[in-house]
C-alpha positions as MATLAB code, in Angstrom:
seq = 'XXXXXXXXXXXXXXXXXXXXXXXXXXXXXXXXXXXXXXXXXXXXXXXXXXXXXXXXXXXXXXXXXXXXXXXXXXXXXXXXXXXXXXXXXXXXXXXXXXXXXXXXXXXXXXXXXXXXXXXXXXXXXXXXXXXXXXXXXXXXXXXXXXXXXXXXXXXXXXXXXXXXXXXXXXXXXXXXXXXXXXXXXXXXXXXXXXXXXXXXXXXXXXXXXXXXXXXXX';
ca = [
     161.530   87.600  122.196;
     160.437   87.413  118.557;
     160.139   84.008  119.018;
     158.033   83.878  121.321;
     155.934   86.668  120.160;
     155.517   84.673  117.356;
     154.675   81.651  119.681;
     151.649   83.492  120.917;
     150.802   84.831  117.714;
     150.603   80.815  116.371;
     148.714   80.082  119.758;
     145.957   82.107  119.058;
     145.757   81.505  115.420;
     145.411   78.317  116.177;
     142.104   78.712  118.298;
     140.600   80.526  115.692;
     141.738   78.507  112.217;
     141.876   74.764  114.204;
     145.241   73.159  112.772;
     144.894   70.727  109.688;
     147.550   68.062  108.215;
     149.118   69.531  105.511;
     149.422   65.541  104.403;
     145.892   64.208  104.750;
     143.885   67.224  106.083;
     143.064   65.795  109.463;
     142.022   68.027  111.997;
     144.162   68.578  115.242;
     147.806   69.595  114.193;
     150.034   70.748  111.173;
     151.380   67.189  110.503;
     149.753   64.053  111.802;
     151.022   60.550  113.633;
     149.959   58.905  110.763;
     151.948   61.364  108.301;
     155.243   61.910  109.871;
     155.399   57.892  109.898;
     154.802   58.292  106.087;
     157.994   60.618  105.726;
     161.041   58.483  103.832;
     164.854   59.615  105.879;
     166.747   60.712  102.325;
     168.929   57.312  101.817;
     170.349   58.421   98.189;
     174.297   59.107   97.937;
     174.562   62.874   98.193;
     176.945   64.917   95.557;
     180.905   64.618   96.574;
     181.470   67.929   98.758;
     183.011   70.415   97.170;
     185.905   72.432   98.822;
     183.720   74.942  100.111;
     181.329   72.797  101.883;
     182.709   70.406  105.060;
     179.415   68.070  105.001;
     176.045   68.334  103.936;
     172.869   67.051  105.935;
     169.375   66.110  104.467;
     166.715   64.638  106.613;
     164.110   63.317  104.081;
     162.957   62.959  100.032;
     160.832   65.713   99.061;
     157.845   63.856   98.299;
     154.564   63.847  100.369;
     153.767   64.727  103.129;
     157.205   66.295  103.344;
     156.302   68.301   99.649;
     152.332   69.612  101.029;
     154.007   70.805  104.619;
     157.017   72.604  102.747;
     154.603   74.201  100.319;
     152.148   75.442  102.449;
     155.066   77.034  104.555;
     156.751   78.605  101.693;
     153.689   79.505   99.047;
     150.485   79.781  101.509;
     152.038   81.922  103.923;
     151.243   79.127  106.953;
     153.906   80.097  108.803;
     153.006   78.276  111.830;
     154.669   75.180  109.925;
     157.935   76.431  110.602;
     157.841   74.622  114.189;
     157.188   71.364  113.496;
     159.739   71.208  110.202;
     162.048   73.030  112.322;
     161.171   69.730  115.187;
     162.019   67.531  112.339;
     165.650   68.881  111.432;
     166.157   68.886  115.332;
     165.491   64.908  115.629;
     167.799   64.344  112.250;
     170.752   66.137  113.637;
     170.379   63.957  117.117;
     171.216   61.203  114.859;
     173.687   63.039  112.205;
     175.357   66.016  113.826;
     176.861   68.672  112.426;
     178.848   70.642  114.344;
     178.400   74.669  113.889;
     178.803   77.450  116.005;
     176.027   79.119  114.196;
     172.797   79.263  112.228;
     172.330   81.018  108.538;
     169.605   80.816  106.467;
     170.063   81.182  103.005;
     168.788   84.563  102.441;
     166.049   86.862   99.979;
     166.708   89.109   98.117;
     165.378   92.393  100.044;
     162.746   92.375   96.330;
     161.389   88.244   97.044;
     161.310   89.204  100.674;
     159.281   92.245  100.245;
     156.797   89.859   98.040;
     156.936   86.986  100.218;
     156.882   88.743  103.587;
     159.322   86.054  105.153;
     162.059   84.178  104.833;
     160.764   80.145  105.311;
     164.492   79.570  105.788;
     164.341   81.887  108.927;
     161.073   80.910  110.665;
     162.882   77.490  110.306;
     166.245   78.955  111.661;
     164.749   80.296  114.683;
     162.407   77.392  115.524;
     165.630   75.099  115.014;
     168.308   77.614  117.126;
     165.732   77.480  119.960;
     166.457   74.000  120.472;
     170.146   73.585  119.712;
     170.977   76.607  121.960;
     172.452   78.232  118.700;
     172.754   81.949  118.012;
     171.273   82.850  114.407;
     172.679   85.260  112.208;
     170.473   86.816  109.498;
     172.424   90.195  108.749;
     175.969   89.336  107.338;
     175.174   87.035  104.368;
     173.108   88.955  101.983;
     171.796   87.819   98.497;
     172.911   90.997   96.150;
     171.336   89.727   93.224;
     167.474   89.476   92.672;
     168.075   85.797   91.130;
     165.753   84.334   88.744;
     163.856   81.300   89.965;
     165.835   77.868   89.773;
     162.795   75.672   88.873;
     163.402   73.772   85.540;
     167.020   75.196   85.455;
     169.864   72.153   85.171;
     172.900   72.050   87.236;
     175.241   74.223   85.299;
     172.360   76.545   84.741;
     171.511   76.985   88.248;
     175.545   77.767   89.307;
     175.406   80.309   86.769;
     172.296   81.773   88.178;
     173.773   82.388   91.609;
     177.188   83.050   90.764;
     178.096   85.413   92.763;
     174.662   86.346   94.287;
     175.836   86.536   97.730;
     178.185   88.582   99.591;
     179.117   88.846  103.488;
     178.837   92.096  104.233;
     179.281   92.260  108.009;
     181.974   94.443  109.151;
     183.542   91.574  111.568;
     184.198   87.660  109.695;
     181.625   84.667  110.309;
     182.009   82.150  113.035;
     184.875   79.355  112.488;
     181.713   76.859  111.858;
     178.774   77.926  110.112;
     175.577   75.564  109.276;
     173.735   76.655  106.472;
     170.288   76.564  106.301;
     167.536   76.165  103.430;
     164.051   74.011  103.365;
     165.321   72.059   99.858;
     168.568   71.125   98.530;
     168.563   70.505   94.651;
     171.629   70.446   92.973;
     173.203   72.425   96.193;
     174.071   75.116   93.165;
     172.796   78.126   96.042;
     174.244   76.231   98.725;
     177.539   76.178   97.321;
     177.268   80.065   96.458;
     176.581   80.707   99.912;
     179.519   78.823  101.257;
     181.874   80.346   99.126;
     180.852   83.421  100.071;
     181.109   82.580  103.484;
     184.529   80.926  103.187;
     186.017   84.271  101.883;
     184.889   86.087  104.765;
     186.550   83.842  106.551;
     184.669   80.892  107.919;
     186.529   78.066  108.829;
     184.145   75.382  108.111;
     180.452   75.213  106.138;
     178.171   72.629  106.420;
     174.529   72.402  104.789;
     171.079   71.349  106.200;
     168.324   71.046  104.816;
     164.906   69.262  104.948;
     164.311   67.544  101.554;
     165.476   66.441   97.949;
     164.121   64.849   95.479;
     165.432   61.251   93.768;
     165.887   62.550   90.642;
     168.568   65.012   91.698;
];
């Protein structure tokens, strides 16, 4: 229902504010032809899993368009490109599964939530569980720690940032298989908090998606 509340809501917003590339500025929709042929699949080895994480799944570099679409989502507040980011992850896990029994975004802090007004990994979540027939669960894994930012921080930096930060606090365990859910994947630092979080509630198996990273990672 909030989904498609939300549909309507994007419907009509789009009447009145006509839809421009967030690559090239063209008129007519959030992300052009000539754009999404412009996005590079991520090709670069990914970091060995670590115990607490089964696989993990990225669909392209973070570089434009991919950067300008991700941006406006998270920083402008254009949360109408949730849908066709989320359309994106759908065609990358038709050609890389990974198998979950359930969606989790990587949570806010209730204080960055309050700021932002959204979670981007949510809108994405929903758009995504729409089409994989996948419940999404947004209340058990919590972030308990208002985190600072990770931007500029290194690898060991950013593990000791989020150590700890999360916690399942659900009174019943997470699904066996659990796909984790965030719009960038940097050194996987928060990823790997999340999972091991997850892992002593009792999940089974963790796997990661998300929609960019950059080379240099």
């Amino acid at each position: 229902m909030a989904l498609s509340l939300q549909s309507l809501t994007d419907g009509l917003l789009g009447l009145l504010f006509p839809d421009r590339c967030a690559g090239c500025g063209q008129v007519g929709s959030l992300l052009c032809a000539g754009c999404l042929a412009r996005l590079q699949p991520y090709q670069a080895a990914m970091p060995r899993h670590q115990p607490v994480l089964d696989a993990i799944g990225v669909a392209f570099l973070f570089d434009a368009p991919l950067r300008e679409a991700i941006h406006q989502l998270k920083y402008e507040r254009a949360r109408r490109m949730a849908a066709p980011l989320a359309a994106l992850l759908h065609e990358y896990l038709q050609r890389q599964p990974l198998p979950a029994d359930v969606l989790i975004p990587v949570p806010l802090h209730p204080r960055r939530f309050a700021e932002r007004g959204f979670n981007q990994s949510e809108l994405l979540a929903n758009h995504l569980a729409a089409s994989l027939r996948l419940p999404v669960l947004i209340t058990g894994l919590v972030r308990q720690r208002n985190t600072a930012t990770q931007v500029g921080l290194n690898m060991q930096q950013r593990q000791q940032n989020v150590q700890d930060a999360f916690l399942w606090q659900a009174r019943v365990p997470p699904p066996p298989r659990v796909l984790l859910l965030d719009d960038v994947f940097t050194t996987g630092a928060t990823m790997l908090a999340c999972a091991a979080a997850l892992r002593r509630a009792g999940a089974r198996e963790v796997r990661a998606l998300a929609l960019g990273r950059s080379h240099h990672e």
